[in-house]
Amino acid sequence: MKYWKLAAALCASVALPSVATATDLEVTHWWTSGGEAAAVAEFAKAFDATGNHWVDGAIAGSGDVARPIIISRIMGGNPMGATQLNPGKDADDLVKAGLMLDLTDLATKDKWATTLRPKSQLDSCTYSGHVYCVPVNLHSAQWMWTNRKVFTDAGLTPPKDWNELIADAPALKAKGIMPLSIAEGWPVSLLVQDLAVAIAGVDNYVAAYKGRDLKVAGGPEWGKVFAAVDVARKLVDPKTVVPQWNEAVGLVIKGTAAANVMGDWAGGEFTVAKMVAGKDYDCLPGLGLEPVLNTGGDVFYFPKNADPKITEAQLKLAETLVAPDTQVAFNLKKGSLPIRADVDMSKASDCMKKGLEILDHGSKVYPSDSQMLDRDSLNQIRDIFNQFWADPSMSAADAQAKFVAVLKAAPPL
Ligand code: GAL
């Protein structure tokens, strides 16, 4: 009889650990390519390790499809727990409507103002002195990606810049190789902007996009940009334009195309394909004409939620995304640069090391388009550039005039 009492007393004495229930947090993003999916899995793993649960809300079709869905869900009262967006103006209306969680206390506690760099990224998350998003990386848009074997098999030296690619185009075409692969939509706008930075220069690009300098935007330097786009659009067989950016990168990886112009998130695709930068492929910042870097990238916002457990999980996720180990694991797979300098990037690809060199030691770091212009104006410019790309009857002068008109009508920053 006495034994059961002893057993009962023993059971009672064992303090069961208080098992905190994991909080599910739905996280939306548009990272659905091979490299992007591998990277976002690192974020999910790090968040799950905190005892919470990342409920993946991937939206296929890149930012132009995902942004309207994300914004309308929050505006419509059906918010996710957290969402990726780009640094800039996209969430302005949501913040002004009081729908987004204020992260200022966390930012202050974790000293984001001194641990995260460059300052421009936290500035893009700050409204009226309060912080509403956490920057998680830096993605720059102005890279040319080339498949070395395609050029050597064609008896050519892999190009060191855009101009050499253009010069190689006839020989590549003679071998049945696409000189340039491209996807429709925002990738065409990215190419035009990269050519603007490479040909007209960073100052003239920023003068147009940020300064709304119509004389510059309509002037001879930008005229050279539209002339270069006219050359490029004649290089690419319209039948070879693909729907998604990662398909265009895939053509270079497979060797069907010789080169592609895309942001450094393309690096994640080469990593998944187990290709080595500087051996199998080359990555040329500023299209090889001038090494520059723009401060594009990704930030996470957290729609307000009445449930304090959700709020607690949101703050834990924000903190986890910029933790050193998470930053290394995520960015190595994403091909982006970490948002903090105090992490070990020795395993970074040569491309990422080129980016870090420009970022931390270069002089030409400039804002991304979404940090200079509202999304509606960017979408209008995207559509003009796509129309120019696809319609031979549209002249370079017509396209430039339409571009200037959008800048003229764009709302102030
Ligand atoms: C960008 C985003 C990158 C990359 C790219 C293509 O807007 O910042 O992370 O994924 O879209 O989807």
Short mmCIF file of C-alpha atoms and ligand atoms in Angstrom, two decimals:
data_model
loop_
_atom_site.label_atom_id
_atom_site.label_comp_id
_atom_site.label_asym_id
_atom_site.label_seq_id
_atom_site.Cartn_x
_atom_site.Cartn_y
_atom_site.Cartn_z
CA MET A 1 0.00 0.00 0.00
CA LYS A 2 2.75 2.44 1.02
CA TYR A 3 4.47 2.04 -2.33
CA TRP A 4 1.66 3.71 -4.33
CA LYS A 5 1.78 6.66 -1.95
CA LEU A 6 5.53 6.90 -2.56
CA ALA A 7 4.96 6.64 -6.32
CA ALA A 8 2.24 9.31 -6.18
CA ALA A 9 4.48 11.60 -4.15
CA LEU A 10 7.30 11.10 -6.67
CA CYS A 11 5.03 11.92 -9.62
CA ALA A 12 3.79 15.04 -7.91
CA SER A 13 7.34 16.15 -7.18
CA VAL A 14 8.40 15.99 -10.82
CA ALA A 15 7.68 19.45 -12.14
CA LEU A 16 6.49 18.97 -15.72
CA PRO A 17 8.25 21.53 -17.90
CA SER A 18 5.80 24.25 -18.89
CA VAL A 19 5.37 23.32 -22.56
CA ALA A 20 4.85 26.62 -24.32
CA THR A 21 2.44 26.00 -27.16
CA ALA A 22 4.00 26.82 -30.53
CA THR A 23 2.38 29.80 -32.20
CA ASP A 24 1.62 29.35 -35.88
CA LEU A 25 2.57 32.36 -37.98
CA GLU A 26 1.55 32.56 -41.63
CA VAL A 27 4.36 34.21 -43.58
CA THR A 28 3.76 35.42 -47.16
CA HIS A 29 6.52 35.96 -49.73
CA TRP A 30 7.14 35.41 -53.45
CA TRP A 31 10.26 33.27 -53.17
CA THR A 32 9.33 30.25 -55.30
CA SER A 33 12.36 29.68 -57.55
CA GLY A 34 14.90 26.98 -56.67
CA GLY A 35 17.33 29.36 -54.99
CA GLU A 36 14.62 31.39 -53.29
CA ALA A 37 12.89 28.30 -51.88
CA ALA A 38 16.18 26.96 -50.52
CA ALA A 39 16.81 30.30 -48.84
CA VAL A 40 13.38 30.85 -47.32
CA ALA A 41 13.59 27.34 -45.85
CA GLU A 42 16.46 28.65 -43.72
CA PHE A 43 14.22 31.40 -42.33
CA ALA A 44 11.52 28.83 -41.57
CA LYS A 45 14.00 26.51 -39.86
CA ALA A 46 15.35 29.32 -37.68
CA PHE A 47 11.86 30.44 -36.67
CA ASP A 48 10.70 26.88 -35.89
CA ALA A 49 13.79 26.50 -33.68
CA THR A 50 12.38 29.25 -31.45
CA GLY A 51 9.46 26.95 -30.57
CA ASN A 52 7.02 28.69 -32.91
CA HIS A 53 5.86 27.48 -36.30
CA TRP A 54 6.42 29.10 -39.72
CA VAL A 55 3.34 28.48 -41.86
CA ASP A 56 4.60 29.06 -45.39
CA GLY A 57 2.52 31.38 -47.56
CA ALA A 58 4.51 31.37 -50.80
CA ILE A 59 2.84 33.25 -53.67
CA ALA A 60 4.12 32.25 -57.13
CA GLY A 61 4.78 34.82 -59.84
CA SER A 62 7.25 37.27 -58.23
CA GLY A 63 6.53 40.63 -56.70
CA ASP A 64 4.22 42.01 -59.36
CA VAL A 65 1.71 39.24 -58.61
CA ALA A 66 2.28 38.95 -54.85
CA ARG A 67 2.30 42.62 -53.80
CA PRO A 68 -1.38 43.36 -54.70
CA ILE A 69 -2.47 40.09 -53.01
CA ILE A 70 -0.52 40.89 -49.83
CA ILE A 71 -1.71 44.49 -49.63
CA SER A 72 -5.38 43.67 -50.33
CA ARG A 73 -5.40 40.92 -47.69
CA ILE A 74 -4.14 43.33 -45.04
CA MET A 75 -6.45 46.16 -46.16
CA GLY A 76 -9.35 43.69 -46.32
CA GLY A 77 -8.94 42.49 -42.73
CA ASN A 78 -7.50 39.07 -43.59
CA PRO A 79 -3.87 39.67 -42.64
CA MET A 80 -1.04 37.17 -42.57
CA GLY A 81 1.29 37.04 -39.57
CA ALA A 82 4.27 38.45 -41.49
CA THR A 83 5.11 39.32 -45.06
CA GLN A 84 8.07 40.02 -47.28
CA LEU A 85 8.03 43.19 -49.34
CA ASN A 86 10.70 45.42 -50.85
CA PRO A 87 12.19 48.46 -49.08
CA GLY A 88 10.35 51.56 -50.21
CA LYS A 89 6.86 52.95 -50.52
CA ASP A 90 4.77 49.79 -51.00
CA ALA A 91 3.44 49.58 -47.43
CA ASP A 92 3.03 53.34 -46.86
CA ASP A 93 -0.77 53.28 -46.95
CA LEU A 94 -0.91 50.25 -44.62
CA VAL A 95 1.34 51.98 -42.08
CA LYS A 96 -0.60 55.22 -42.30
CA ALA A 97 -3.84 53.26 -41.74
CA GLY A 98 -2.34 51.94 -38.48
CA LEU A 99 -2.45 48.34 -39.69
CA MET A 100 1.21 47.46 -39.17
CA LEU A 101 3.00 46.49 -35.96
CA ASP A 102 5.37 49.13 -34.58
CA LEU A 103 8.81 47.51 -34.15
CA THR A 104 10.52 50.53 -32.62
CA ASP A 105 11.00 49.04 -29.15
CA LEU A 106 12.56 45.88 -30.59
CA ALA A 107 14.72 47.92 -32.98
CA THR A 108 15.94 49.97 -30.02
CA LYS A 109 16.51 46.94 -27.75
CA ASP A 110 18.49 45.11 -30.47
CA LYS A 111 20.28 48.29 -31.65
CA TRP A 112 19.27 47.86 -35.31
CA ALA A 113 20.45 51.42 -36.04
CA THR A 114 24.04 50.35 -35.41
CA THR A 115 23.98 46.61 -36.16
CA LEU A 116 22.17 46.77 -39.53
CA ARG A 117 23.70 48.43 -42.59
CA PRO A 118 23.49 50.39 -44.83
CA LYS A 119 21.41 53.03 -43.03
CA SER A 120 19.22 53.43 -46.12
CA GLN A 121 17.49 50.11 -45.43
CA LEU A 122 16.30 50.89 -41.90
CA ASP A 123 15.43 54.38 -43.13
CA SER A 124 13.13 52.72 -45.68
CA CYS A 125 11.40 50.97 -42.76
CA THR A 126 11.01 54.13 -40.67
CA TYR A 127 7.92 56.39 -40.82
CA SER A 128 7.53 59.46 -38.56
CA GLY A 129 10.37 58.19 -36.41
CA HIS A 130 8.88 54.72 -35.88
CA VAL A 131 10.18 51.44 -37.31
CA TYR A 132 7.59 49.23 -39.09
CA CYS A 133 9.69 46.66 -40.95
CA VAL A 134 12.92 44.76 -40.51
CA PRO A 135 15.39 44.71 -43.44
CA VAL A 136 16.74 41.19 -43.96
CA ASN A 137 19.19 41.47 -46.86
CA LEU A 138 20.54 43.55 -49.72
CA HIS A 139 19.75 42.55 -53.29
CA SER A 140 21.28 44.58 -56.10
CA ALA A 141 19.77 44.56 -59.57
CA GLN A 142 22.56 45.38 -61.97
CA TRP A 143 24.39 42.15 -62.79
CA MET A 144 25.17 40.33 -66.03
CA TRP A 145 25.43 36.54 -65.79
CA THR A 146 27.34 34.56 -68.43
CA ASN A 147 27.93 30.86 -69.04
CA ARG A 148 31.66 30.46 -69.68
CA LYS A 149 31.43 27.17 -71.59
CA VAL A 150 28.99 28.63 -74.13
CA PHE A 151 31.57 31.23 -75.13
CA THR A 152 34.63 28.96 -75.12
CA ASP A 153 32.75 26.29 -77.14
CA ALA A 154 31.99 29.03 -79.68
CA GLY A 155 35.67 29.95 -79.80
CA LEU A 156 35.03 33.19 -77.93
CA THR A 157 36.53 34.71 -74.80
CA PRO A 158 33.90 35.09 -72.07
CA PRO A 159 32.92 38.79 -72.20
CA LYS A 160 34.03 41.13 -69.45
CA ASP A 161 31.17 43.54 -70.10
CA TRP A 162 27.93 44.29 -71.95
CA ASN A 163 29.70 45.77 -74.97
CA GLU A 164 31.73 42.59 -75.51
CA LEU A 165 28.55 40.52 -75.31
CA ILE A 166 26.97 42.67 -78.03
CA ALA A 167 30.10 42.24 -80.17
CA ASP A 168 29.94 38.45 -79.66
CA ALA A 169 26.24 38.22 -80.54
CA PRO A 170 26.59 37.45 -84.28
CA ALA A 171 29.06 34.60 -83.63
CA LEU A 172 26.81 33.19 -80.91
CA LYS A 173 23.73 33.35 -83.14
CA ALA A 174 25.70 31.62 -85.92
CA LYS A 175 26.17 28.74 -83.48
CA GLY A 176 22.47 28.66 -82.65
CA ILE A 177 23.06 30.20 -79.21
CA MET A 178 20.79 32.96 -77.83
CA PRO A 179 23.14 35.85 -76.96
CA LEU A 180 20.71 37.12 -74.31
CA SER A 181 17.81 35.48 -72.49
CA ILE A 182 15.05 37.61 -70.98
CA ALA A 183 11.72 37.30 -69.19
CA GLU A 184 8.79 39.59 -69.86
CA GLY A 185 7.53 42.16 -67.34
CA TRP A 186 9.72 43.68 -64.62
CA PRO A 187 12.90 41.89 -65.93
CA VAL A 188 12.71 44.07 -69.06
CA SER A 189 12.49 47.17 -66.85
CA LEU A 190 15.42 45.87 -64.80
CA LEU A 191 17.50 45.50 -68.00
CA VAL A 192 16.71 49.06 -69.13
CA GLN A 193 17.59 50.45 -65.70
CA ASP A 194 20.82 48.45 -65.63
CA LEU A 195 21.75 49.79 -69.05
CA ALA A 196 20.93 53.30 -67.80
CA VAL A 197 23.33 52.93 -64.88
CA ALA A 198 25.99 51.36 -67.10
CA ILE A 199 25.69 53.82 -70.01
CA ALA A 200 24.26 57.08 -68.63
CA GLY A 201 25.84 56.52 -65.22
CA VAL A 202 24.51 56.32 -61.66
CA ASP A 203 24.16 60.08 -61.27
CA ASN A 204 21.97 60.46 -64.38
CA TYR A 205 19.90 57.42 -63.36
CA VAL A 206 19.24 58.79 -59.86
CA ALA A 207 18.66 62.31 -61.25
CA ALA A 208 15.82 60.89 -63.35
CA TYR A 209 14.25 58.41 -60.90
CA LYS A 210 14.76 60.30 -57.65
CA GLY A 211 15.34 63.87 -58.80
CA ARG A 212 12.63 63.70 -61.49
CA ASP A 213 15.04 65.79 -63.60
CA LEU A 214 13.11 65.79 -66.88
CA LYS A 215 15.96 67.51 -68.74
CA VAL A 216 18.27 64.62 -67.84
CA ALA A 217 15.62 61.94 -68.39
CA GLY A 218 14.81 63.38 -71.80
CA GLY A 219 18.39 64.31 -72.63
CA PRO A 220 21.20 62.79 -74.72
CA GLU A 221 22.70 60.54 -72.01
CA TRP A 222 19.37 58.76 -71.53
CA GLY A 223 19.00 58.89 -75.33
CA LYS A 224 22.04 56.61 -75.52
CA VAL A 225 20.29 54.22 -73.10
CA PHE A 226 17.21 53.90 -75.29
CA ALA A 227 19.47 53.43 -78.32
CA ALA A 228 21.23 50.57 -76.50
CA VAL A 229 17.87 49.01 -75.62
CA ASP A 230 16.96 49.26 -79.30
CA VAL A 231 20.10 47.24 -80.14
CA ALA A 232 19.36 44.70 -77.41
CA ARG A 233 15.73 44.17 -78.41
CA LYS A 234 16.92 43.28 -81.93
CA LEU A 235 19.25 40.67 -80.45
CA VAL A 236 16.50 38.67 -78.83
CA ASP A 237 14.07 36.56 -80.84
CA PRO A 238 10.60 37.52 -79.44
CA LYS A 239 9.70 33.82 -79.47
CA THR A 240 12.42 33.19 -76.86
CA VAL A 241 11.06 35.63 -74.25
CA VAL A 242 9.99 33.56 -71.21
CA PRO A 243 7.39 34.32 -68.50
CA GLN A 244 9.56 34.16 -65.35
CA TRP A 245 12.99 35.59 -64.47
CA ASN A 246 14.32 32.24 -63.17
CA GLU A 247 13.45 30.55 -66.48
CA ALA A 248 15.62 33.12 -68.27
CA VAL A 249 18.46 32.44 -65.84
CA GLY A 250 17.87 28.71 -66.38
CA LEU A 251 18.56 29.12 -70.11
CA VAL A 252 22.05 30.44 -69.24
CA ILE A 253 22.59 27.64 -66.71
CA LYS A 254 21.63 25.05 -69.38
CA GLY A 255 23.82 26.77 -71.99
CA THR A 256 20.95 27.54 -74.38
CA ALA A 257 21.60 31.24 -73.83
CA ALA A 258 24.97 32.93 -73.34
CA ALA A 259 23.99 35.73 -70.95
CA ASN A 260 21.22 37.17 -68.83
CA VAL A 261 20.86 40.49 -67.02
CA MET A 262 19.30 40.04 -63.59
CA GLY A 263 19.64 40.93 -59.93
CA ASP A 264 21.97 38.97 -57.68
CA TRP A 265 19.12 36.69 -56.66
CA ALA A 266 20.11 34.86 -59.87
CA GLY A 267 23.14 33.74 -57.88
CA GLY A 268 20.87 31.47 -55.87
CA GLU A 269 19.88 29.64 -59.04
CA PHE A 270 23.51 28.98 -60.04
CA THR A 271 24.15 27.72 -56.49
CA VAL A 272 21.26 25.26 -56.71
CA ALA A 273 22.66 24.15 -60.11
CA LYS A 274 25.98 23.54 -58.32
CA MET A 275 27.81 25.89 -60.68
CA VAL A 276 30.89 27.76 -59.43
CA ALA A 277 31.33 31.49 -59.97
CA GLY A 278 34.57 32.35 -61.73
CA LYS A 279 34.75 28.80 -63.14
CA ASP A 280 31.41 27.78 -64.69
CA TYR A 281 29.82 31.22 -64.84
CA ASP A 282 30.69 34.87 -64.38
CA CYS A 283 28.77 37.60 -62.60
CA LEU A 284 29.52 41.16 -63.71
CA PRO A 285 28.29 43.99 -61.47
CA GLY A 286 27.30 47.11 -63.36
CA LEU A 287 27.23 44.87 -66.45
CA GLY A 288 31.02 44.92 -66.22
CA LEU A 289 31.17 48.57 -67.27
CA GLU A 290 31.28 50.11 -63.80
CA PRO A 291 31.03 48.11 -60.56
CA VAL A 292 28.05 49.62 -58.74
CA LEU A 293 25.47 48.35 -56.29
CA ASN A 294 21.92 49.44 -55.59
CA THR A 295 20.22 48.95 -52.26
CA GLY A 296 17.35 46.75 -53.25
CA GLY A 297 16.41 43.81 -51.14
CA ASP A 298 13.78 42.51 -48.82
CA VAL A 299 12.08 43.62 -45.64
CA PHE A 300 9.47 41.98 -43.42
CA TYR A 301 6.33 43.69 -42.12
CA PHE A 302 3.98 42.37 -39.44
CA PRO A 303 0.28 43.25 -39.71
CA LYS A 304 -1.20 44.13 -36.30
CA ASN A 305 -3.03 41.27 -34.55
CA ALA A 306 -5.31 41.35 -31.50
CA ASP A 307 -3.87 38.08 -30.16
CA PRO A 308 -0.90 38.86 -27.89
CA LYS A 309 0.57 35.43 -28.65
CA ILE A 310 0.69 36.34 -32.34
CA THR A 311 2.33 39.67 -31.50
CA GLU A 312 4.89 37.86 -29.36
CA ALA A 313 5.64 35.44 -32.21
CA GLN A 314 5.87 38.33 -34.70
CA LEU A 315 8.50 40.06 -32.58
CA LYS A 316 10.38 36.79 -32.15
CA LEU A 317 10.38 36.30 -35.93
CA ALA A 318 11.63 39.86 -36.54
CA GLU A 319 14.48 39.26 -34.10
CA THR A 320 15.30 35.84 -35.59
CA LEU A 321 15.49 37.08 -39.20
CA VAL A 322 18.45 39.35 -38.44
CA ALA A 323 20.24 37.05 -35.99
CA PRO A 324 23.83 36.39 -37.20
CA ASP A 325 23.43 32.63 -37.81
CA THR A 326 20.13 33.12 -39.63
CA GLN A 327 21.66 35.86 -41.76
CA VAL A 328 24.51 33.63 -42.92
CA ALA A 329 22.33 30.58 -43.59
CA PHE A 330 19.71 32.57 -45.53
CA ASN A 331 21.93 34.87 -47.58
CA LEU A 332 24.36 32.16 -48.69
CA LYS A 333 21.42 30.43 -50.40
CA LYS A 334 19.61 33.59 -51.54
CA GLY A 335 22.68 35.13 -53.19
CA SER A 336 21.98 38.39 -51.36
CA LEU A 337 24.24 40.31 -49.00
CA PRO A 338 23.62 40.10 -45.24
CA ILE A 339 22.05 43.17 -43.64
CA ARG A 340 24.77 43.16 -40.98
CA ALA A 341 28.55 43.36 -41.36
CA ASP A 342 29.44 41.32 -38.24
CA VAL A 343 28.87 37.88 -39.76
CA ASP A 344 31.23 35.33 -41.30
CA MET A 345 30.72 35.35 -45.06
CA SER A 346 33.86 33.34 -45.86
CA LYS A 347 31.65 30.73 -47.56
CA ALA A 348 30.09 33.39 -49.83
CA SER A 349 30.35 32.96 -53.61
CA ASP A 350 32.74 35.12 -55.62
CA CYS A 351 29.68 37.09 -56.76
CA MET A 352 28.63 37.89 -53.19
CA LYS A 353 32.22 38.82 -52.37
CA LYS A 354 32.23 41.24 -55.32
CA GLY A 355 29.02 42.74 -53.93
CA LEU A 356 30.42 43.02 -50.41
CA GLU A 357 33.53 44.75 -51.78
CA ILE A 358 31.42 47.41 -53.54
CA LEU A 359 29.06 47.77 -50.57
CA ASP A 360 31.66 48.11 -47.84
CA HIS A 361 34.50 49.69 -49.82
CA GLY A 362 33.06 51.10 -53.02
CA SER A 363 31.78 54.52 -53.81
CA LYS A 364 28.88 53.75 -56.09
CA VAL A 365 26.01 52.53 -53.91
CA TYR A 366 22.67 53.99 -54.90
CA PRO A 367 18.97 53.60 -54.05
CA SER A 368 16.79 50.93 -55.66
CA ASP A 369 13.93 52.06 -57.88
CA SER A 370 11.34 51.23 -55.21
CA GLN A 371 13.15 53.58 -52.82
CA MET A 372 12.83 56.46 -55.31
CA LEU A 373 9.46 56.08 -57.02
CA ASP A 374 5.98 54.88 -56.05
CA ARG A 375 4.88 51.47 -57.32
CA ASP A 376 2.25 52.87 -59.69
CA SER A 377 4.83 55.01 -61.51
CA LEU A 378 7.26 52.07 -61.59
CA ASN A 379 4.55 49.88 -63.10
CA GLN A 380 3.77 52.49 -65.76
CA ILE A 381 7.50 52.72 -66.63
CA ARG A 382 7.69 48.90 -66.67
CA ASP A 383 4.84 48.77 -69.18
CA ILE A 384 6.42 51.43 -71.44
CA PHE A 385 9.75 49.56 -71.46
CA ASN A 386 7.95 46.27 -72.24
CA GLN A 387 6.00 47.90 -75.06
CA PHE A 388 9.26 49.31 -76.48
CA TRP A 389 10.92 45.91 -76.16
CA ALA A 390 8.12 44.05 -77.94
CA ASP A 391 6.91 46.59 -80.52
CA PRO A 392 9.41 47.39 -83.32
CA SER A 393 7.13 50.22 -84.47
CA MET A 394 7.80 52.10 -81.23
CA SER A 395 10.92 54.24 -81.68
CA ALA A 396 13.54 54.89 -79.02
CA ALA A 397 12.49 58.55 -79.06
CA ASP A 398 8.82 57.62 -78.48
CA ALA A 399 9.79 55.38 -75.55
CA GLN A 400 11.97 58.07 -74.01
CA ALA A 401 9.21 60.67 -74.31
CA LYS A 402 6.70 58.36 -72.60
CA PHE A 403 9.26 57.64 -69.84
CA VAL A 404 9.69 61.38 -69.21
CA ALA A 405 5.92 61.87 -69.07
CA VAL A 406 5.59 59.30 -66.28
CA LEU A 407 8.35 60.93 -64.25
CA LYS A 408 6.67 64.31 -64.75
CA ALA A 409 3.38 62.99 -63.37
CA ALA A 410 4.91 60.92 -60.54
CA PRO A 411 3.93 61.95 -56.98
CA PRO A 412 6.70 63.45 -54.81
CA LEU A 413 8.72 61.05 -52.68
C1 GAL B 1 12.77 40.93 -55.71
C2 GAL B 1 13.16 40.40 -54.35
C3 GAL B 1 14.20 39.33 -54.44
C4 GAL B 1 13.96 38.34 -55.56
C5 GAL B 1 13.26 38.94 -56.79
C6 GAL B 1 12.71 37.91 -57.76
O1 GAL B 1 11.79 41.90 -55.57
O2 GAL B 1 13.71 41.46 -53.57
O3 GAL B 1 14.28 38.70 -53.17
O4 GAL B 1 13.37 37.24 -55.07
O5 GAL B 1 12.26 39.83 -56.45
O6 GAL B 1 11.65 37.25 -57.24
#
